[in-house]
């Protein structure tokens, strides 16, 4: 008879306490992650609560006219020129836990209207819609919203940190700046200066000089009575009907030019160039792409070269000619041809 024996449970090696073996850095990172996670959840909850209690208020006010009207907002701003003699302001305020603050400063020759959030939180925004006498000088500063001006017969200085700008029928010099947004301009009786860090620029019918710059976006400019300077770091340029001289430069994109009464200097670091109907001297240079210049039918002093590509000359040239044309490409075909369509 055998004596039964009890099976001994398998023995396992003792495990070390994971928390006890963590390094101080590991514990610090764990606590930091937990705190950040909690803050994120709390902030998300506050944002949701802010939206739940958010409300919108709209009010109207009228002020005496002034030589200069300055509008400061944290939202959309629209300005319209009228035949009236007063400044009519419609303010829209939206917010939850925080609402915009509305302030007005009336001076002898300057009216300042502010509709701003005291601190960036939640859904707070303050917009302005303003009708004013057409000849008023207008200054606009908004932190977050588009700006639109129509029928203003005084100088315009419009700036937004985040939003597009549109100007239609302005009688006076115009200065526009946006950190993030497109710029559209149509019908300006004065000079135009426009700059955006991110967005395309479209300009048509300016009876003065034009200078436009964008860091990221295409540019289209047409019907300019004066000189035009056009520059983009990344985008295509299309220019037509320039009454004075033209400078068009892009770091990355093609350029098309048609009908310039003065000189034209056209450059691209990476893109093809097509230039036609320039009455003055022409300089068309690209590092990578084709270059085609259509002449006017009159002889020019021509300089043409390419490091890699075909070279075609099919238009009158004369080394002693008064007008000069320079065509260069580091990598692409180059051509000087007769008038386009001939």
Tab-separated table of C-alpha atoms in Angstrom:
chain	number	residue	atom	x	y	z
A	1	UNK	CA	0.000	0.000	0.000
A	2	UNK	CA	1.385	3.280	-1.013
A	3	UNK	CA	1.002	6.408	1.012
A	4	UNK	CA	-0.548	9.244	-0.954
A	5	UNK	CA	1.557	12.380	-1.180
A	6	UNK	CA	0.342	15.905	-1.622
A	7	UNK	CA	1.619	17.704	-4.725
A	8	UNK	CA	3.492	20.817	-3.795
A	9	UNK	CA	2.398	23.943	-5.625
A	10	UNK	CA	4.977	25.155	-8.101
A	11	UNK	CA	7.261	27.716	-6.729
A	12	UNK	CA	7.797	30.987	-8.571
A	13	UNK	CA	10.559	33.435	-8.156
A	14	UNK	CA	9.511	36.427	-6.102
A	15	UNK	CA	8.683	39.453	-8.252
A	16	UNK	CA	9.944	42.828	-7.374
A	17	UNK	CA	7.477	45.620	-6.761
A	18	UNK	CA	7.289	47.474	-10.073
A	19	UNK	CA	6.651	50.792	-8.417
A	20	UNK	CA	9.593	50.202	-6.082
A	21	UNK	CA	11.951	49.581	-8.974
A	22	UNK	CA	10.955	52.687	-10.963
A	23	UNK	CA	13.586	55.357	-11.273
A	24	UNK	CA	12.886	58.869	-9.977
A	25	UNK	CA	12.680	60.032	-13.591
A	26	UNK	CA	10.096	57.352	-14.393
A	27	UNK	CA	7.976	58.315	-11.392
A	28	UNK	CA	8.218	61.991	-12.366
A	29	UNK	CA	7.126	61.260	-15.912
A	30	UNK	CA	4.207	59.172	-14.659
A	31	UNK	CA	3.019	61.962	-12.378
A	32	UNK	CA	3.500	64.545	-15.135
A	33	UNK	CA	1.444	62.467	-17.568
A	34	UNK	CA	-1.305	62.025	-15.008
A	35	UNK	CA	-1.409	65.757	-14.251
A	36	UNK	CA	-1.450	66.701	-17.925
A	37	UNK	CA	-4.196	64.186	-18.619
A	38	UNK	CA	-6.269	65.600	-15.791
A	39	UNK	CA	-5.731	69.173	-16.955
A	40	UNK	CA	-6.708	68.215	-20.502
A	41	UNK	CA	-9.917	66.581	-19.326
A	42	UNK	CA	-10.715	69.557	-17.104
A	43	UNK	CA	-10.044	72.047	-19.895
A	44	UNK	CA	-12.205	70.053	-22.304
A	45	UNK	CA	-15.018	70.065	-19.781
A	46	UNK	CA	-14.725	73.814	-19.281
A	47	UNK	CA	-14.794	74.387	-23.045
A	48	UNK	CA	-17.931	72.295	-23.402
A	49	UNK	CA	-19.568	74.133	-20.524
A	50	UNK	CA	-18.620	77.468	-22.119
A	51	UNK	CA	-20.355	76.447	-25.341
A	52	UNK	CA	-23.439	75.320	-23.438
A	53	UNK	CA	-23.880	78.703	-21.740
A	54	UNK	CA	-22.743	80.804	-24.725
A	55	UNK	CA	-25.012	83.606	-25.902
A	56	UNK	CA	-25.035	86.231	-28.651
A	57	UNK	CA	-25.915	89.915	-28.238
A	58	UNK	CA	-26.380	92.501	-31.007
A	59	UNK	CA	-26.725	96.245	-30.380
A	60	UNK	CA	-26.709	99.403	-32.509
A	61	UNK	CA	-25.186	102.824	-31.808
A	62	UNK	CA	-24.698	106.063	-33.764
A	63	UNK	CA	-21.811	108.528	-33.392
A	64	UNK	CA	-20.795	111.831	-34.932
A	65	UNK	CA	-18.537	111.648	-37.975
A	66	UNK	CA	-14.765	111.980	-37.601
A	67	UNK	CA	-11.826	112.371	-39.965
A	68	UNK	CA	-10.456	109.003	-38.812
A	69	UNK	CA	-12.438	105.993	-37.604
A	70	UNK	CA	-10.445	103.214	-35.916
A	71	UNK	CA	-12.112	99.845	-35.366
A	72	UNK	CA	-10.573	97.244	-33.035
A	73	UNK	CA	-12.224	93.848	-32.686
A	74	UNK	CA	-11.821	90.154	-31.984
A	75	UNK	CA	-13.976	89.002	-34.867
A	76	UNK	CA	-15.309	89.972	-38.285
A	77	UNK	CA	-15.252	93.643	-39.327
A	78	UNK	CA	-17.211	95.097	-42.250
A	79	UNK	CA	-17.067	98.746	-43.320
A	80	UNK	CA	-19.330	100.434	-45.865
A	81	UNK	CA	-19.132	103.987	-47.169
A	82	UNK	CA	-22.462	105.827	-47.344
A	83	UNK	CA	-23.808	109.259	-48.220
A	84	UNK	CA	-24.808	109.832	-44.592
A	85	UNK	CA	-23.161	112.165	-42.081
A	86	UNK	CA	-22.884	109.856	-39.063
A	87	UNK	CA	-21.097	106.650	-38.063
A	88	UNK	CA	-23.495	103.761	-37.467
A	89	UNK	CA	-22.088	100.778	-35.577
A	90	UNK	CA	-23.684	97.378	-35.097
A	91	UNK	CA	-21.755	95.322	-32.591
A	92	UNK	CA	-22.162	91.582	-32.184
A	93	UNK	CA	-20.853	89.997	-29.000
A	94	UNK	CA	-20.676	86.271	-28.456
A	95	UNK	CA	-19.352	84.394	-25.451
A	96	UNK	CA	-20.000	82.021	-22.611
A	97	UNK	CA	-18.146	82.577	-19.354
A	98	UNK	CA	-16.408	85.599	-20.924
A	99	UNK	CA	-18.030	88.284	-23.112
A	100	UNK	CA	-16.316	91.014	-25.166
A	101	UNK	CA	-15.923	94.506	-23.756
A	102	UNK	CA	-17.304	97.391	-25.826
A	103	UNK	CA	-15.597	100.781	-25.554
A	104	UNK	CA	-15.805	104.033	-27.520
A	105	UNK	CA	-13.413	107.002	-27.509
A	106	UNK	CA	-14.713	110.115	-29.281
A	107	UNK	CA	-12.099	112.762	-30.058
A	108	UNK	CA	-12.179	115.931	-32.119
A	109	UNK	CA	-10.981	114.224	-35.291
A	110	UNK	CA	-10.794	110.513	-34.362
A	111	UNK	CA	-13.391	107.958	-33.314
A	112	UNK	CA	-12.112	104.704	-31.797
A	113	UNK	CA	-14.499	101.759	-31.371
A	114	UNK	CA	-13.365	98.601	-29.578
A	115	UNK	CA	-15.204	95.298	-29.255
A	116	UNK	CA	-12.622	92.988	-27.719
A	117	UNK	CA	-12.322	89.951	-25.512
A	118	UNK	CA	-10.426	90.709	-22.319
A	119	UNK	CA	-8.663	87.324	-22.456
A	120	UNK	CA	-8.624	84.464	-24.933
A	121	UNK	CA	-10.974	81.853	-23.572
A	122	UNK	CA	-13.741	79.706	-24.947
A	123	UNK	CA	-16.097	81.074	-27.562
A	124	UNK	CA	-15.606	84.803	-26.965
A	125	UNK	CA	-15.705	86.959	-30.112
A	126	UNK	CA	-16.625	90.538	-30.944
A	127	UNK	CA	-17.594	91.702	-34.449
A	128	UNK	CA	-18.308	95.152	-35.904
A	129	UNK	CA	-20.450	96.200	-38.874
A	130	UNK	CA	-19.981	99.897	-39.599
A	131	UNK	CA	-21.549	102.397	-42.017
A	132	UNK	CA	-19.725	105.717	-42.252
A	133	UNK	CA	-19.374	108.794	-44.472
A	134	UNK	CA	-17.609	107.776	-47.675
A	135	UNK	CA	-14.645	110.159	-47.271
A	136	UNK	CA	-13.577	108.838	-43.854
A	137	UNK	CA	-10.083	107.471	-43.241
A	138	UNK	CA	-10.483	103.951	-41.833
A	139	UNK	CA	-8.146	101.897	-39.633
A	140	UNK	CA	-9.087	98.300	-38.735
A	141	UNK	CA	-7.324	95.911	-36.359
A	142	UNK	CA	-8.869	92.521	-35.647
A	143	UNK	CA	-7.227	89.516	-34.029
A	144	UNK	CA	-9.443	86.794	-35.446
A	145	UNK	CA	-11.809	87.413	-38.331
A	146	UNK	CA	-12.200	88.569	-41.891
A	147	UNK	CA	-12.261	92.229	-42.921
A	148	UNK	CA	-14.372	93.673	-45.740
A	149	UNK	CA	-14.523	97.296	-46.907
A	150	UNK	CA	-16.881	98.558	-49.626
A	151	UNK	CA	-17.361	102.020	-51.102
A	152	UNK	CA	-14.975	103.851	-48.756
A	153	UNK	CA	-13.642	107.083	-50.274
A	154	UNK	CA	-10.879	107.666	-47.747
A	155	UNK	CA	-7.544	105.923	-47.104
A	156	UNK	CA	-7.762	102.363	-45.750
A	157	UNK	CA	-5.418	100.582	-43.329
A	158	UNK	CA	-6.791	97.105	-42.631
A	159	UNK	CA	-5.115	94.345	-40.635
A	160	UNK	CA	-6.206	90.932	-39.355
A	161	UNK	CA	-4.167	88.247	-37.616
A	162	UNK	CA	-6.331	85.400	-38.908
A	163	UNK	CA	-8.727	85.938	-41.790
A	164	UNK	CA	-9.143	87.159	-45.324
A	165	UNK	CA	-9.420	90.773	-46.487
A	166	UNK	CA	-11.634	92.088	-49.281
A	167	UNK	CA	-11.735	95.662	-50.598
A	168	UNK	CA	-14.179	96.844	-53.258
A	169	UNK	CA	-14.486	100.414	-54.590
A	170	UNK	CA	-11.986	102.351	-52.507
A	171	UNK	CA	-11.063	105.961	-53.270
A	172	UNK	CA	-7.697	106.468	-51.575
A	173	UNK	CA	-4.497	104.636	-50.731
A	174	UNK	CA	-4.996	101.120	-49.351
A	175	UNK	CA	-2.747	99.137	-46.988
A	176	UNK	CA	-3.681	95.529	-46.170
A	177	UNK	CA	-2.038	92.934	-43.914
A	178	UNK	CA	-3.112	89.422	-42.943
A	179	UNK	CA	-1.127	86.744	-41.139
A	180	UNK	CA	-3.367	83.979	-42.476
A	181	UNK	CA	-5.874	84.575	-45.237
A	182	UNK	CA	-6.480	85.537	-48.839
A	183	UNK	CA	-6.613	89.146	-50.055
A	184	UNK	CA	-9.011	90.297	-52.791
A	185	UNK	CA	-8.992	93.862	-54.149
A	186	UNK	CA	-11.170	95.343	-56.883
A	187	UNK	CA	-11.448	98.977	-57.999
A	188	UNK	CA	-9.054	101.199	-56.043
A	189	UNK	CA	-8.413	104.832	-56.957
A	190	UNK	CA	-5.027	105.101	-55.245
A	191	UNK	CA	-1.980	103.007	-54.427
A	192	UNK	CA	-2.178	99.498	-52.957
A	193	UNK	CA	0.146	97.710	-50.542
A	194	UNK	CA	-0.934	94.186	-49.561
A	195	UNK	CA	0.817	91.435	-47.633
A	196	UNK	CA	-0.279	88.035	-46.326
A	197	UNK	CA	1.814	85.299	-44.770
A	198	UNK	CA	-0.447	82.491	-46.000
A	199	UNK	CA	-2.964	82.972	-48.791
A	200	UNK	CA	-3.378	84.020	-52.388
A	201	UNK	CA	-3.745	87.625	-53.571
A	202	UNK	CA	-6.083	88.791	-56.352
A	203	UNK	CA	-5.943	92.406	-57.536
A	204	UNK	CA	-7.920	94.056	-60.327
A	205	UNK	CA	-8.290	97.687	-61.425
A	206	UNK	CA	-5.953	99.859	-59.346
A	207	UNK	CA	-5.373	103.447	-60.452
A	208	UNK	CA	-1.999	103.791	-58.766
A	209	UNK	CA	1.052	101.721	-57.845
A	210	UNK	CA	0.753	98.169	-56.508
A	211	UNK	CA	3.062	96.233	-54.162
A	212	UNK	CA	1.856	92.785	-53.075
A	213	UNK	CA	3.651	90.000	-51.191
A	214	UNK	CA	2.564	86.554	-50.009
A	215	UNK	CA	4.717	83.877	-48.407
A	216	UNK	CA	2.484	81.024	-49.550
A	217	UNK	CA	-0.005	81.418	-52.367
A	218	UNK	CA	-0.547	82.456	-55.944
A	219	UNK	CA	-0.889	86.063	-57.113
A	220	UNK	CA	-3.039	87.494	-59.888
A	221	UNK	CA	-2.773	91.184	-60.783
A	222	UNK	CA	-4.575	92.972	-63.604
A	223	UNK	CA	-5.348	96.507	-64.784
A	224	UNK	CA	-2.852	98.612	-62.851
A	225	UNK	CA	-2.224	102.197	-63.972
A	226	UNK	CA	1.117	102.557	-62.171
A	227	UNK	CA	4.081	100.333	-61.329
A	228	UNK	CA	3.571	96.826	-59.952
A	229	UNK	CA	5.777	94.810	-57.594
A	230	UNK	CA	4.617	91.222	-57.106
A	231	UNK	CA	6.319	88.602	-54.960
A	232	UNK	CA	5.488	85.147	-53.597
A	233	UNK	CA	7.683	82.544	-51.943
A	234	UNK	CA	5.527	79.634	-53.100
A	235	UNK	CA	2.984	80.075	-55.857
A	236	UNK	CA	2.287	81.063	-59.425
A	237	UNK	CA	2.101	84.685	-60.647
A	238	UNK	CA	-0.208	85.960	-63.404
A	239	UNK	CA	0.043	89.623	-64.400
A	240	UNK	CA	-1.723	91.557	-67.167
A	241	UNK	CA	-2.240	95.169	-68.238
A	242	UNK	CA	0.338	97.138	-66.247
A	243	UNK	CA	0.646	100.849	-67.036
A	244	UNK	CA	4.136	101.274	-65.580
A	245	UNK	CA	7.036	98.952	-64.819
A	246	UNK	CA	6.775	95.427	-63.396
A	247	UNK	CA	8.821	93.334	-60.978
A	248	UNK	CA	7.516	89.781	-60.537
A	249	UNK	CA	9.419	87.263	-58.404
A	250	UNK	CA	8.510	83.777	-57.162
A	251	UNK	CA	10.701	81.207	-55.446
A	252	UNK	CA	8.542	78.291	-56.576
A	253	UNK	CA	6.099	78.651	-59.454
A	254	UNK	CA	5.594	79.822	-62.996
A	255	UNK	CA	5.024	83.410	-64.139
A	256	UNK	CA	2.828	84.709	-66.967
A	257	UNK	CA	3.054	88.368	-68.025
A	258	UNK	CA	0.929	90.113	-70.659
A	259	UNK	CA	0.925	93.785	-71.683
A	260	UNK	CA	3.334	95.980	-69.708
A	261	UNK	CA	3.910	99.573	-70.840
A	262	UNK	CA	7.194	99.943	-68.947
A	263	UNK	CA	10.110	97.635	-68.147
A	264	UNK	CA	9.526	94.089	-66.855
A	265	UNK	CA	11.831	92.064	-64.578
A	266	UNK	CA	10.544	88.509	-64.108
A	267	UNK	CA	12.276	85.837	-62.022
A	268	UNK	CA	11.577	82.352	-60.709
A	269	UNK	CA	13.789	79.918	-58.828
A	270	UNK	CA	11.696	76.972	-60.025
A	271	UNK	CA	9.152	77.509	-62.790
A	272	UNK	CA	8.585	78.482	-66.398
A	273	UNK	CA	8.210	82.070	-67.625
A	274	UNK	CA	5.967	83.410	-70.401
A	275	UNK	CA	6.279	87.132	-71.149
A	276	UNK	CA	4.440	89.014	-73.897
A	277	UNK	CA	3.755	92.566	-75.100
A	278	UNK	CA	6.250	94.443	-72.909
A	279	UNK	CA	6.970	97.920	-74.303
A	280	UNK	CA	10.154	98.478	-72.283
A	281	UNK	CA	13.189	96.385	-71.422
A	282	UNK	CA	12.704	92.741	-70.421
A	283	UNK	CA	14.669	90.564	-68.012
A	284	UNK	CA	13.295	87.019	-67.719
A	285	UNK	CA	15.395	84.584	-65.665
A	286	UNK	CA	14.627	81.192	-64.117
A	287	UNK	CA	16.813	78.573	-62.472
A	288	UNK	CA	14.619	75.676	-63.589
A	289	UNK	CA	12.106	75.891	-66.419
A	290	UNK	CA	11.472	77.282	-69.867
A	291	UNK	CA	11.561	80.971	-70.751
A	292	UNK	CA	9.566	82.343	-73.679
A	293	UNK	CA	9.440	86.052	-74.502
A	294	UNK	CA	7.147	87.352	-77.229
A	295	UNK	CA	8.444	90.608	-78.686
A	296	UNK	CA	6.586	93.617	-80.071
A	297	UNK	CA	7.928	93.342	-83.600
A	298	UNK	CA	10.585	96.021	-83.047
A	299	UNK	CA	14.304	95.045	-82.968
A	300	UNK	CA	15.883	94.587	-79.511
A	301	UNK	CA	19.366	94.039	-78.125
A	302	UNK	CA	19.036	90.373	-77.177
A	303	UNK	CA	20.939	88.311	-74.619
A	304	UNK	CA	19.747	84.706	-74.520
A	305	UNK	CA	21.248	81.588	-72.909
A	306	UNK	CA	20.435	78.223	-71.350
A	307	UNK	CA	22.672	75.705	-69.618
A	308	UNK	CA	20.481	72.764	-70.610
A	309	UNK	CA	17.901	73.096	-73.384
A	310	UNK	CA	17.084	74.398	-76.839
A	311	UNK	CA	17.511	78.013	-77.893
A	312	UNK	CA	15.205	79.645	-80.453
A	313	UNK	CA	15.296	83.197	-81.843
A	314	UNK	CA	12.550	84.103	-84.310
A	315	UNK	CA	12.099	87.878	-83.966
A	316	UNK	CA	14.084	90.989	-85.013
A	317	UNK	CA	17.279	91.718	-83.029
A	318	UNK	CA	19.856	94.512	-83.205
A	319	UNK	CA	22.820	94.872	-80.799
A	320	UNK	CA	22.507	98.677	-81.008
A	321	UNK	CA	18.763	98.774	-80.342
A	322	UNK	CA	17.448	101.062	-77.619
A	323	UNK	CA	15.407	98.305	-75.953
A	324	UNK	CA	17.029	95.215	-74.433
A	325	UNK	CA	15.766	91.699	-73.726
A	326	UNK	CA	17.597	89.274	-71.424
A	327	UNK	CA	16.490	85.623	-71.383
A	328	UNK	CA	18.209	83.032	-69.189
A	329	UNK	CA	17.490	79.551	-67.868
A	330	UNK	CA	19.783	77.184	-65.998
A	331	UNK	CA	17.683	74.184	-67.035
A	332	UNK	CA	15.095	74.588	-69.789
A	333	UNK	CA	14.348	75.768	-73.298
A	334	UNK	CA	14.595	79.486	-74.100
A	335	UNK	CA	12.950	81.397	-76.938
A	336	UNK	CA	12.529	84.928	-78.247
A	337	UNK	CA	9.596	85.060	-80.667
A	338	UNK	CA	7.509	87.584	-82.563
A	339	UNK	CA	4.305	89.115	-81.192
A	340	UNK	CA	1.935	86.567	-79.722
A	341	UNK	CA	-0.783	85.614	-82.179
A	342	UNK	CA	1.058	86.997	-85.199
